[in-house]
Every structure is written in structure tokens, then in C-alpha cells.
Tab-separated table of C-alpha atoms and ligand atoms in Angstrom:
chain	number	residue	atom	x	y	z
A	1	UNK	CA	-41.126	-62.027	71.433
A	2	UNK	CA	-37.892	-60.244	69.976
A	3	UNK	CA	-38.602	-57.697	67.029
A	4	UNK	CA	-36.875	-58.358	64.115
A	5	UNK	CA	-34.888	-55.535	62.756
A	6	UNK	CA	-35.367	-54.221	59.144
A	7	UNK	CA	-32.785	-54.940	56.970
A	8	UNK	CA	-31.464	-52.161	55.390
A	9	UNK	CA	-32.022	-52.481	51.182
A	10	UNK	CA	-28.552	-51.248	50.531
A	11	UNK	CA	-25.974	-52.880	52.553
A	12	UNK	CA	-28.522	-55.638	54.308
A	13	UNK	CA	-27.080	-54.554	57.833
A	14	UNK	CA	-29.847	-54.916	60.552
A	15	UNK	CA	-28.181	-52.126	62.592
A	16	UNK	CA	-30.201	-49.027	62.711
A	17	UNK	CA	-30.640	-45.533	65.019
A	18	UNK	CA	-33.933	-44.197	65.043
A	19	UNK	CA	-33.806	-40.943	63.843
A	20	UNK	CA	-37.568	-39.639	64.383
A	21	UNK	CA	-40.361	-41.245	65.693
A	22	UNK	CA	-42.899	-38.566	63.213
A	23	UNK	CA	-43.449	-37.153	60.214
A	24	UNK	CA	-44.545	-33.830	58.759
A	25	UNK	CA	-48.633	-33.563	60.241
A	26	UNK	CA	-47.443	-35.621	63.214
A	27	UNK	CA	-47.748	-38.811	61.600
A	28	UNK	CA	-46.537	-41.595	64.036
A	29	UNK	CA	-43.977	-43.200	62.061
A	30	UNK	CA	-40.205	-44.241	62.671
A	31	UNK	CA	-37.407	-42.688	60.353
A	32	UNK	CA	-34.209	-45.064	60.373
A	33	UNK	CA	-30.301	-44.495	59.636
A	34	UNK	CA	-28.605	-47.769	58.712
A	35	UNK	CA	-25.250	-47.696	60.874
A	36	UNK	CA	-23.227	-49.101	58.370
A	37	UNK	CA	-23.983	-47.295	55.030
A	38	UNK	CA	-25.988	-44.352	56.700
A	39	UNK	CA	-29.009	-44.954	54.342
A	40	UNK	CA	-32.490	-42.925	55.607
A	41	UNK	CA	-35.923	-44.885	55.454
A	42	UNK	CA	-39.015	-44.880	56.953
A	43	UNK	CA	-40.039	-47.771	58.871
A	44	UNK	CA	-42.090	-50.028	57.785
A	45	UNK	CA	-40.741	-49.498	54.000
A	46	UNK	CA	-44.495	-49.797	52.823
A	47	UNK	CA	-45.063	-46.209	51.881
A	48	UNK	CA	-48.183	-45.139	50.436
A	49	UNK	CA	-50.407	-46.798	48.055
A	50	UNK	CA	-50.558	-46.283	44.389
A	51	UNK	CA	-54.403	-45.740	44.980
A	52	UNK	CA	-53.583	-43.003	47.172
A	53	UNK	CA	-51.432	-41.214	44.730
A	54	UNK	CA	-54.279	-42.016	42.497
A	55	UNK	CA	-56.699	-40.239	44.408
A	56	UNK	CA	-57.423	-36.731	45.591
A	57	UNK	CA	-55.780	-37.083	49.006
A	58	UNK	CA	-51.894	-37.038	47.840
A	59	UNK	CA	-52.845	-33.463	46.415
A	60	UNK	CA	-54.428	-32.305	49.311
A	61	UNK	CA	-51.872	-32.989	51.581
A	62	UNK	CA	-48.877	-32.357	49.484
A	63	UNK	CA	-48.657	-29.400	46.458
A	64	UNK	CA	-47.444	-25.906	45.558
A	65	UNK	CA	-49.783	-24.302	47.182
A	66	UNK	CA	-49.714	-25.160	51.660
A	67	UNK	CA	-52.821	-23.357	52.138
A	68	UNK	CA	-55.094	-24.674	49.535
A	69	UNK	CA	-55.606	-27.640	47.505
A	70	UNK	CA	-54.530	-27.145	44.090
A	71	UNK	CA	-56.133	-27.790	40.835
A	72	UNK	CA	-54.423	-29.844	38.182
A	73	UNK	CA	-54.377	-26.399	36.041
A	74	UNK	CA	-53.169	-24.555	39.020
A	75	UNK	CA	-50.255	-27.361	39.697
A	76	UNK	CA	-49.596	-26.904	36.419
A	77	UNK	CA	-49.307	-23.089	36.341
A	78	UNK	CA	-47.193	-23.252	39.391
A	79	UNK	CA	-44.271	-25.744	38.359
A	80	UNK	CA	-44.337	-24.694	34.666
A	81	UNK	CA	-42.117	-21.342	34.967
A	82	UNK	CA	-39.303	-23.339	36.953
A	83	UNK	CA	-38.432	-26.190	34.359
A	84	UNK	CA	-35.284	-24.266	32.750
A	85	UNK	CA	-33.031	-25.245	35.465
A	86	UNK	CA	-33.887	-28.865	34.768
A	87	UNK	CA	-34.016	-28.427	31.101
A	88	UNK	CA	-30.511	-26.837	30.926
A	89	UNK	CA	-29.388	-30.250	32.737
A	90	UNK	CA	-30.527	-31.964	29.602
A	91	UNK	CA	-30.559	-30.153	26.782
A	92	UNK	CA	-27.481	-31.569	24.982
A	93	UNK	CA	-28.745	-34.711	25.135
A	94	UNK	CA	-31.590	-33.314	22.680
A	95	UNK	CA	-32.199	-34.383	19.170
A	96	UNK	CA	-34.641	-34.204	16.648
A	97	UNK	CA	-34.801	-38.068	16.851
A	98	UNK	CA	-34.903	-38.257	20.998
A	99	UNK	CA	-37.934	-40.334	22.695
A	100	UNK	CA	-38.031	-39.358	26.123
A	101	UNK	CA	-39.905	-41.017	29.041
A	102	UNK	CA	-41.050	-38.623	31.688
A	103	UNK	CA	-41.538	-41.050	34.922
A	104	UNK	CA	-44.135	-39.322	37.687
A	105	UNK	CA	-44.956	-36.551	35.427
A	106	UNK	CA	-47.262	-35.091	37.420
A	107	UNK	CA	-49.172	-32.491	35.301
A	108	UNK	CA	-46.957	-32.529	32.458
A	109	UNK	CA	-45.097	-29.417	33.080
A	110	UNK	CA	-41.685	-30.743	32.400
A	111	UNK	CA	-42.378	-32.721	29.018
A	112	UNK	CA	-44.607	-29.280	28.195
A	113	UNK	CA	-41.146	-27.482	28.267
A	114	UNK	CA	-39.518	-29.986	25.847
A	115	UNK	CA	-42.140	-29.062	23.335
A	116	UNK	CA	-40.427	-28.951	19.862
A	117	UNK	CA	-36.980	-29.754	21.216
A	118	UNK	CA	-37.560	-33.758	21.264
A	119	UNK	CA	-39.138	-36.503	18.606
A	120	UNK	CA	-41.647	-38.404	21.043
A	121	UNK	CA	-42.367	-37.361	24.346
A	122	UNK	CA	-44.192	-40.035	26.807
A	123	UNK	CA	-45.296	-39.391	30.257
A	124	UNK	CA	-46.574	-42.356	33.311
A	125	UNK	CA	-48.577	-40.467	35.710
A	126	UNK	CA	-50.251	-42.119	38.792
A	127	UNK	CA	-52.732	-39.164	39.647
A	128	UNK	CA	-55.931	-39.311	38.208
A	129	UNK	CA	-56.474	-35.519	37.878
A	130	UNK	CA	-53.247	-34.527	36.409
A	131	UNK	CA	-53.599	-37.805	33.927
A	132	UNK	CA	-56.755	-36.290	32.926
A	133	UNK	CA	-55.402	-32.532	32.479
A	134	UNK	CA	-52.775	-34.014	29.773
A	135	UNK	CA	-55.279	-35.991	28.023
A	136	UNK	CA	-57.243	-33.246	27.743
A	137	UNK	CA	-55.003	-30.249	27.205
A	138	UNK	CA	-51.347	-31.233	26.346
A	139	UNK	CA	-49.760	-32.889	23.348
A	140	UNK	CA	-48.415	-36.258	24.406
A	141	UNK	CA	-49.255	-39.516	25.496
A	142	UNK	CA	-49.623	-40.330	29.065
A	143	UNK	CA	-49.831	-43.864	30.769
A	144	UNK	CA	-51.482	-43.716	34.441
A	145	UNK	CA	-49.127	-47.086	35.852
A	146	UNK	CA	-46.210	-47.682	37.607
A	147	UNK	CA	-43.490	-48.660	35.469
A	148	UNK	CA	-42.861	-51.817	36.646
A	149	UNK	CA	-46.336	-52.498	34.861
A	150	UNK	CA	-46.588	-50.564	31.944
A	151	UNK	CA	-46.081	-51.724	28.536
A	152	UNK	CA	-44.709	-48.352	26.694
A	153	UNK	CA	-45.266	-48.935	23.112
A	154	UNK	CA	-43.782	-46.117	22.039
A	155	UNK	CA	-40.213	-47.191	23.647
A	156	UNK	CA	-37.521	-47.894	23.726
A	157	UNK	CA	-35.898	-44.270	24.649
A	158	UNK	CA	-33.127	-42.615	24.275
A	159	UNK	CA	-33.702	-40.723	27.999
A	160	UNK	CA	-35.977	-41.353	30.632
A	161	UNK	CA	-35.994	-38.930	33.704
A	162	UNK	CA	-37.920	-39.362	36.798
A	163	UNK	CA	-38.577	-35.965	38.833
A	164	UNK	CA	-38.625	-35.960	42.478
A	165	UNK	CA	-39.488	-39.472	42.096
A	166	UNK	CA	-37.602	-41.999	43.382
A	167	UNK	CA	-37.561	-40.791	46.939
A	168	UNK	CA	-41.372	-42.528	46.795
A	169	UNK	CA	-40.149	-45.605	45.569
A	170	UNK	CA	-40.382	-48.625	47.655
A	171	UNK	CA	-38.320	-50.900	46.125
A	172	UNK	CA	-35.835	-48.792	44.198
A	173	UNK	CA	-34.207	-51.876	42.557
A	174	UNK	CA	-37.350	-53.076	40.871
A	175	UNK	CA	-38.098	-49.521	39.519
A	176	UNK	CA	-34.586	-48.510	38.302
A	177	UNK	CA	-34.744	-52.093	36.358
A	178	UNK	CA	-37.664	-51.241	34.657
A	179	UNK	CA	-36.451	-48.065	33.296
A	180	UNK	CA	-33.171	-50.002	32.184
A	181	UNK	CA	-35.782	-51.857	30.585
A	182	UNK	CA	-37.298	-49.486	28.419
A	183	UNK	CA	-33.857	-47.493	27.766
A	184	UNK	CA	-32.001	-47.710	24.756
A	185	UNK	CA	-28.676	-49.826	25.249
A	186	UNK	CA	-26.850	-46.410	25.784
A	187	UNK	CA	-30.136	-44.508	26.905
A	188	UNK	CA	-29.608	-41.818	29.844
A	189	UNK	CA	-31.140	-41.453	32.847
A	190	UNK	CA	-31.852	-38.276	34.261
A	191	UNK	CA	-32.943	-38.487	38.105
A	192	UNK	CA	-34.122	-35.283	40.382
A	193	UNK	CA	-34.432	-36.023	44.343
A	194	UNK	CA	-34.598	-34.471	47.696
A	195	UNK	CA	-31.129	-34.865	49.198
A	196	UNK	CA	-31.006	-35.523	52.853
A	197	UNK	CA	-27.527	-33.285	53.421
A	198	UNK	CA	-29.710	-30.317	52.805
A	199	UNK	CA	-28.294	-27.228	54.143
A	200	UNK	CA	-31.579	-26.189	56.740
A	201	UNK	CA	-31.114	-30.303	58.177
A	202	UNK	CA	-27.581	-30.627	58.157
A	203	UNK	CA	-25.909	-27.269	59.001
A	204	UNK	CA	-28.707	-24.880	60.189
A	205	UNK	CA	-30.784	-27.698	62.313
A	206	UNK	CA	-33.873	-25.722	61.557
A	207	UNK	CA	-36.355	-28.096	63.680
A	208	UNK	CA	-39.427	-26.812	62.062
A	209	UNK	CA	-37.848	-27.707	58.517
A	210	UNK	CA	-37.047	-31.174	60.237
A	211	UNK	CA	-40.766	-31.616	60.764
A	212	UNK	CA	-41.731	-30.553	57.527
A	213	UNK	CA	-39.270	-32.526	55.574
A	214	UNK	CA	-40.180	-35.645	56.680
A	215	UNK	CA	-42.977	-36.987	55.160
A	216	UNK	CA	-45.417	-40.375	54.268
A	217	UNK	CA	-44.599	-40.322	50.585
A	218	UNK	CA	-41.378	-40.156	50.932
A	219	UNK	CA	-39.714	-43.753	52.110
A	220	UNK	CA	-36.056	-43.256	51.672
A	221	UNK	CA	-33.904	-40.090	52.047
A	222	UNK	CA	-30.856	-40.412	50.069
A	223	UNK	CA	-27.327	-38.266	50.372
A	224	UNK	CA	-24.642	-38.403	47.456
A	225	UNK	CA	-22.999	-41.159	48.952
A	226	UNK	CA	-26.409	-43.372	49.309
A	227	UNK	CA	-27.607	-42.478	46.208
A	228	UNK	CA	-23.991	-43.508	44.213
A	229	UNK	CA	-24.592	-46.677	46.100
A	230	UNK	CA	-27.958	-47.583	44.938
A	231	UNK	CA	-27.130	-46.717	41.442
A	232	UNK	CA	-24.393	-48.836	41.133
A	233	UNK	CA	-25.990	-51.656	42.642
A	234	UNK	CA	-28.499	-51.703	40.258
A	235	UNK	CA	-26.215	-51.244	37.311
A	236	UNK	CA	-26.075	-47.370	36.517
A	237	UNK	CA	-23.073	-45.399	36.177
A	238	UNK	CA	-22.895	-41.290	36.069
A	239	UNK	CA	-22.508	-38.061	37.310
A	240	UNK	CA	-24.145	-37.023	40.658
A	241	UNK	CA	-24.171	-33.550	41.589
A	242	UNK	CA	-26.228	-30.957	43.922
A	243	UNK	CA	-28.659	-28.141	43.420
A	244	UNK	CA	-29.820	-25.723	45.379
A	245	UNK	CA	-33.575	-24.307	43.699
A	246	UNK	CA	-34.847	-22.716	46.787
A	247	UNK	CA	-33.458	-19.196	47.293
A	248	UNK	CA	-31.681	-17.352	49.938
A	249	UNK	CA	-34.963	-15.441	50.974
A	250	UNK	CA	-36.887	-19.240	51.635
A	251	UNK	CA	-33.893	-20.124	53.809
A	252	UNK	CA	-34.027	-16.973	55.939
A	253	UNK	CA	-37.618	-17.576	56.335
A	254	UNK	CA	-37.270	-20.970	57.482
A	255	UNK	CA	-34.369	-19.827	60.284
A	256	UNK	CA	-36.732	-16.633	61.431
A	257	UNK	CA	-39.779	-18.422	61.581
A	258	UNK	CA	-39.247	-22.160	61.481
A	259	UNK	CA	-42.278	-22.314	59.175
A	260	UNK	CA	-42.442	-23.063	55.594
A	261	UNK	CA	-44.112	-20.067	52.823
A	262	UNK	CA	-46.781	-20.845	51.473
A	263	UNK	CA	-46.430	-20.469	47.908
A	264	UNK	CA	-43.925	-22.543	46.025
A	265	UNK	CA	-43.291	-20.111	43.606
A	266	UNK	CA	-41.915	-17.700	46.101
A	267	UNK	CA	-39.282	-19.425	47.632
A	268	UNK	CA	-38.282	-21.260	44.131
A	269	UNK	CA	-38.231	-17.851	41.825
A	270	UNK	CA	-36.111	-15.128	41.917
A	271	UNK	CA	-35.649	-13.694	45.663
A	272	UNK	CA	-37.741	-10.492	46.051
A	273	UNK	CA	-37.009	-8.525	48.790
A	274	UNK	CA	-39.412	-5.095	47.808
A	275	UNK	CA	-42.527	-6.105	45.654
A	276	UNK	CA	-44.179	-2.266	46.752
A	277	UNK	CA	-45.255	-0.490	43.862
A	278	UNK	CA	-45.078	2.652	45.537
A	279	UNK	CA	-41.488	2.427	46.423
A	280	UNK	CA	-38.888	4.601	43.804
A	281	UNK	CA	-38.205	2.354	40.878
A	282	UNK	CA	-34.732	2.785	41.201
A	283	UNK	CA	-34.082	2.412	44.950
A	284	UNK	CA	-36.524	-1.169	44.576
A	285	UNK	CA	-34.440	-2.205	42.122
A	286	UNK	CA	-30.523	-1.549	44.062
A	287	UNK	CA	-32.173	-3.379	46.909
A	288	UNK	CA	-33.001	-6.206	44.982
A	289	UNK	CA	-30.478	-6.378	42.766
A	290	UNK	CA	-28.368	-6.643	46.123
A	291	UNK	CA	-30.691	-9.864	47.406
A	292	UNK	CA	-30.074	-11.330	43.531
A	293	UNK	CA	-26.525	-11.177	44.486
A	294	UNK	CA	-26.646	-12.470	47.472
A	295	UNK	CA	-28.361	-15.164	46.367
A	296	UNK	CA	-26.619	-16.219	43.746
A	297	UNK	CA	-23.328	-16.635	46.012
A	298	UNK	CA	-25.202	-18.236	48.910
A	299	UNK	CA	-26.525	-21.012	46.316
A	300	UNK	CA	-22.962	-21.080	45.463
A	301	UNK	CA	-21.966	-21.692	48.782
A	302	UNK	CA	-24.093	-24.059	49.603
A	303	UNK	CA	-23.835	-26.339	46.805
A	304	UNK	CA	-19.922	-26.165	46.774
A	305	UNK	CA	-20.356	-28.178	49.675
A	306	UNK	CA	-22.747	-30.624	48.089
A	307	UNK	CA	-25.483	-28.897	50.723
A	308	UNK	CA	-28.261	-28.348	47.959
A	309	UNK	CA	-31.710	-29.342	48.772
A	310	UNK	CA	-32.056	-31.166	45.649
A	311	UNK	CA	-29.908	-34.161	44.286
A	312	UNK	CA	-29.178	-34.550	40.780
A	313	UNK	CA	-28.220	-37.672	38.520
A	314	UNK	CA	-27.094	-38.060	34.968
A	315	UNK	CA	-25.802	-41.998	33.857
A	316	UNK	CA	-26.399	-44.792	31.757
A	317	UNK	CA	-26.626	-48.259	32.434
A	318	UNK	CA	-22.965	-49.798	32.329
A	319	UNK	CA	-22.098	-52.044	29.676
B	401	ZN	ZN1	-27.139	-49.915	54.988
């Protein structure tokens, strides 16, 4: 019996290369390019379950920390000193009257950060734990459903944002209505996402990045060009640009070694090149003032050429 052929979401062409065959902990899965409009996807579309996400095993398997499971307070702790970059992206759409959805907010860190600069802040969190660490210790209301379910009294809002989210997404159509749905008529939406052109994939080949990167969770893999697509298919026009958080020291790992660090927080902070407290103050700090530099143009670099690991959206739903 002939297989049918998936039919890619985007541009409904049935012609596909397989680009993998696993994914990161040797998962036997296909990843897909559509020929036409190059979109990435693993095959079947299916994903993972919202009960998974729900339960204990999503945070085992994927979180700051490689080498340990994290806590919700520890997940917390490790994503809440990197929200400026993100905030920056936002800020002047901040009011004193702004409601802001947070969609996948994981443990709250990124509404935290918003803390006295907006007038209602929501979050929709799938994860049991982390809905349970905002109930308990942060100052806004959480709902634990997908969107496409929930029924946000508190809407509608002037911005919703959605955090390396939509990469999980199954059926991005569906979800990117439902946040129309609970915009404002000339709400925002602010969108963070992995972006397939990354620099270690597409220039540097770094195969044990490639084996890392792809992952169950994560059923599409979108570039600029896919992700403009998708957005104004379903409706939403904007500004896409690139971002490179990782720093020059996490990318010069990943060429050395092929492997990944195991701490977040290293590779996303400031590079650090001499952490030795017994090294002369001032000859620690010309060294690392040095890798600063360096860094700083190399993130430069790379997202000149729209390279950055992370893809970023700002739009509203056209009129
Ligand atoms: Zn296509």
C-alpha cells in the first residue's frame, strides 16, 4: 500500500526531504523540509501531549539545568535574571492601563519582571508545578489550559506574548486565532522562537548541536521566511527580527566539544572567560573585558545576517 505524504500546513505541497530520522535522546522520529516553502516539522505533526507538559516528565527531560531536574523555584531562579532583553522588546508598548497575556508562562518569570510596569498581568501555564509555584508565590492570575480552551475573564488585552512557544504548537493556525481572539482590535503580539537558520546549524554544522536541537516538543522549526508566512496566513502583520542570547563563549563550546554546558545561565549571561579568585583583579578583568568585546561584535555578526538562535516577532492583527 502507497504511504501518503504529509501535507505540509503552510503551502499544502506533499513534497518533502527527510532531514533526520532522530531527535535529541535518540528518539526515532522523522524531521521534514517541505520542498516548496522550506517549512521544518516533525513527522507525524502529533507532538506531545498536553498531559505530558502537565506532568513531571517535560521537566525532566527538558530545563535550565542538563544535569538535574529542576525545581519550579530553581526554574524560576534560573530564567528570572535574563528577562531584560525581552522586556526592552516591549517596554514601549507599556502603560499604566496595559493587560497583558503571558501564553506558556512557565514559572512566571517573565510577567514577574513586568511587576509595576503593567495594569493586569495574566499568565496560561500547562505545567502543574510551575502553575502551582505562581499560585502560591507570585502576584497574578494563572490559568493551567491551552488557549484554544480557556475562557480569560480578565481579557481582552492590549498584548499577549507567547515565549518560546509556538515552536510546540501543533496546529499553529488554531492557536494564533485564539490569541486574535482575546486581543484588543489593535492588541500586539509579541512572539519569541527558536529559529532554524541558527548560526551552529546553518554555518558552523556543529553535528552534536544538530542532535541536541532537535527535539519531541518541538514540532515545527521555523526561519524568517516560514515564520512571515504563517503569520500572514493567519492574519498578523509585523516586524520579524533575530536575536542572538547565547554568547560567544556557548558557541565556542559547542564547536570544541560538540556538547552542550550544562547550566543555562552560563552560556545565556555575560561570557566569563576567568572566574579565579586568585587571579590579579586587574589582569581578570582586561581578559574579560576583551571576551565582553568580543562578544558583543560576534552577536553582532551573527544577527546581521539574521543567524540568531532565537526569532523574534512584534505585529498586530491586520485590519
Ligand atoms: Zn510548504
Amino acid at each position: 500500500m502507497k504511504k501518503t505524504s504529509p501535507v505540509c500546513i503552510l503551502c499544502h505541497s506533499q513534497e518533502s526531504r527527510i532531514l533526520r530520522d532522530s531527535l535529541r535522546y535518540d528518539i526515532k522520529r522523522k524531521v521534514l523540509q517541505c520542498k516548496r516553502c522550506s517549512l521544518v516539522y516533525l513527522e507525524p505533526l502529533s507532538g506531545v501531549s498536553t498531559a505530558y507538559y502537565a506532568s513531571k516528565k517535560y521537566r525532566k527531560s527538558y530545563g535550565p539545568n542538563l544535569k538535574k531536574t529542576s525545581s519550579a523555584r530553581e526554574i524560576f531562579n534560573a530564567y528570572a535574571p535574563f528577562q531584560e532583553p525581552i522586556v526592552k522588546e516591549i517596554k514601549h508598548l507599556l502603560k499604566p492601563s496595559t493587560k497583558i497575556l503571558d501564553i506558556g508562562c512557565s514559572t512566571g518569570h517573565f510577567l514577574a519582571a513586568l511587576k509595576g510596569k503593567a495594569k493586569t498581568r495574566v499568565g496560561l501555564e500547562l505545567g502543574q508545578d510551575e502553575v502551582k509555584f505562581i499560585r502560591k508565590n507570585l502576584d497574578f492570575k494563572v490559568y493551567a489550559e491551552p488557549i484554544e480552551d480557556a475562557k480569560i475573564a480578565e481579557g481582552p488585552f492590549d498584548l499577549v506574548t507567547a515565549l518560546q512557544v509556538l515552536e510546540h504548537v501543533p496546529n499553529p493556525f488554531s492557536f494564533l486565532q485564539s490569541i486574535a481572539q482575546n486581543l484588543k482590535p489593535k492588541g500586539y503580539l509579541y512572539l519569541e522562537l527558536p529559529n532554524i537558520s541558527d548560526v551552529l546549524l546553518s554555518i558552523f554544522k556543529i553535528k552534536g548541536y544538530e542532535d541536541f536541537y532537535y527535539r519531541e516538543p518541538h514540532v515545527f522549526y521555523y526561519s524568517k521566511d516560514t515564520l512571515k508566512a504563517l503569520l500572514k496566513k493567519a492574519g498578523f502583520e509585523g516586524e520579524i527580527k533575530n536575536a542572538q542570547r547565547y554568547n560567544f563563549l556557548n558557541h565556542l563550546n559547542w564547536m570544541l566539544t560538540g556538547k552542550p554546558q550544562d547550566n543555562f545561565a552560563v552560556g545565556n549571561g555575560d561570557p566569563v572567560l576567568i572566574s579565579d579568585t586568585s587571579v590579579d583583579k586587574m589582569i581578570k578583568n582586561d581578559f574579560n573585558k576583551f571576551i565582553k568585546d568580543t562578544d558583543l561584535k560576534y552577536k553582532q555578526l551573527v544577527e546581521k545576517h539574521n543567524l540568531g538562535e532565537s526569532l523574534t516577532f512584534l505585529g498586530r492583527k491586520g485590519l
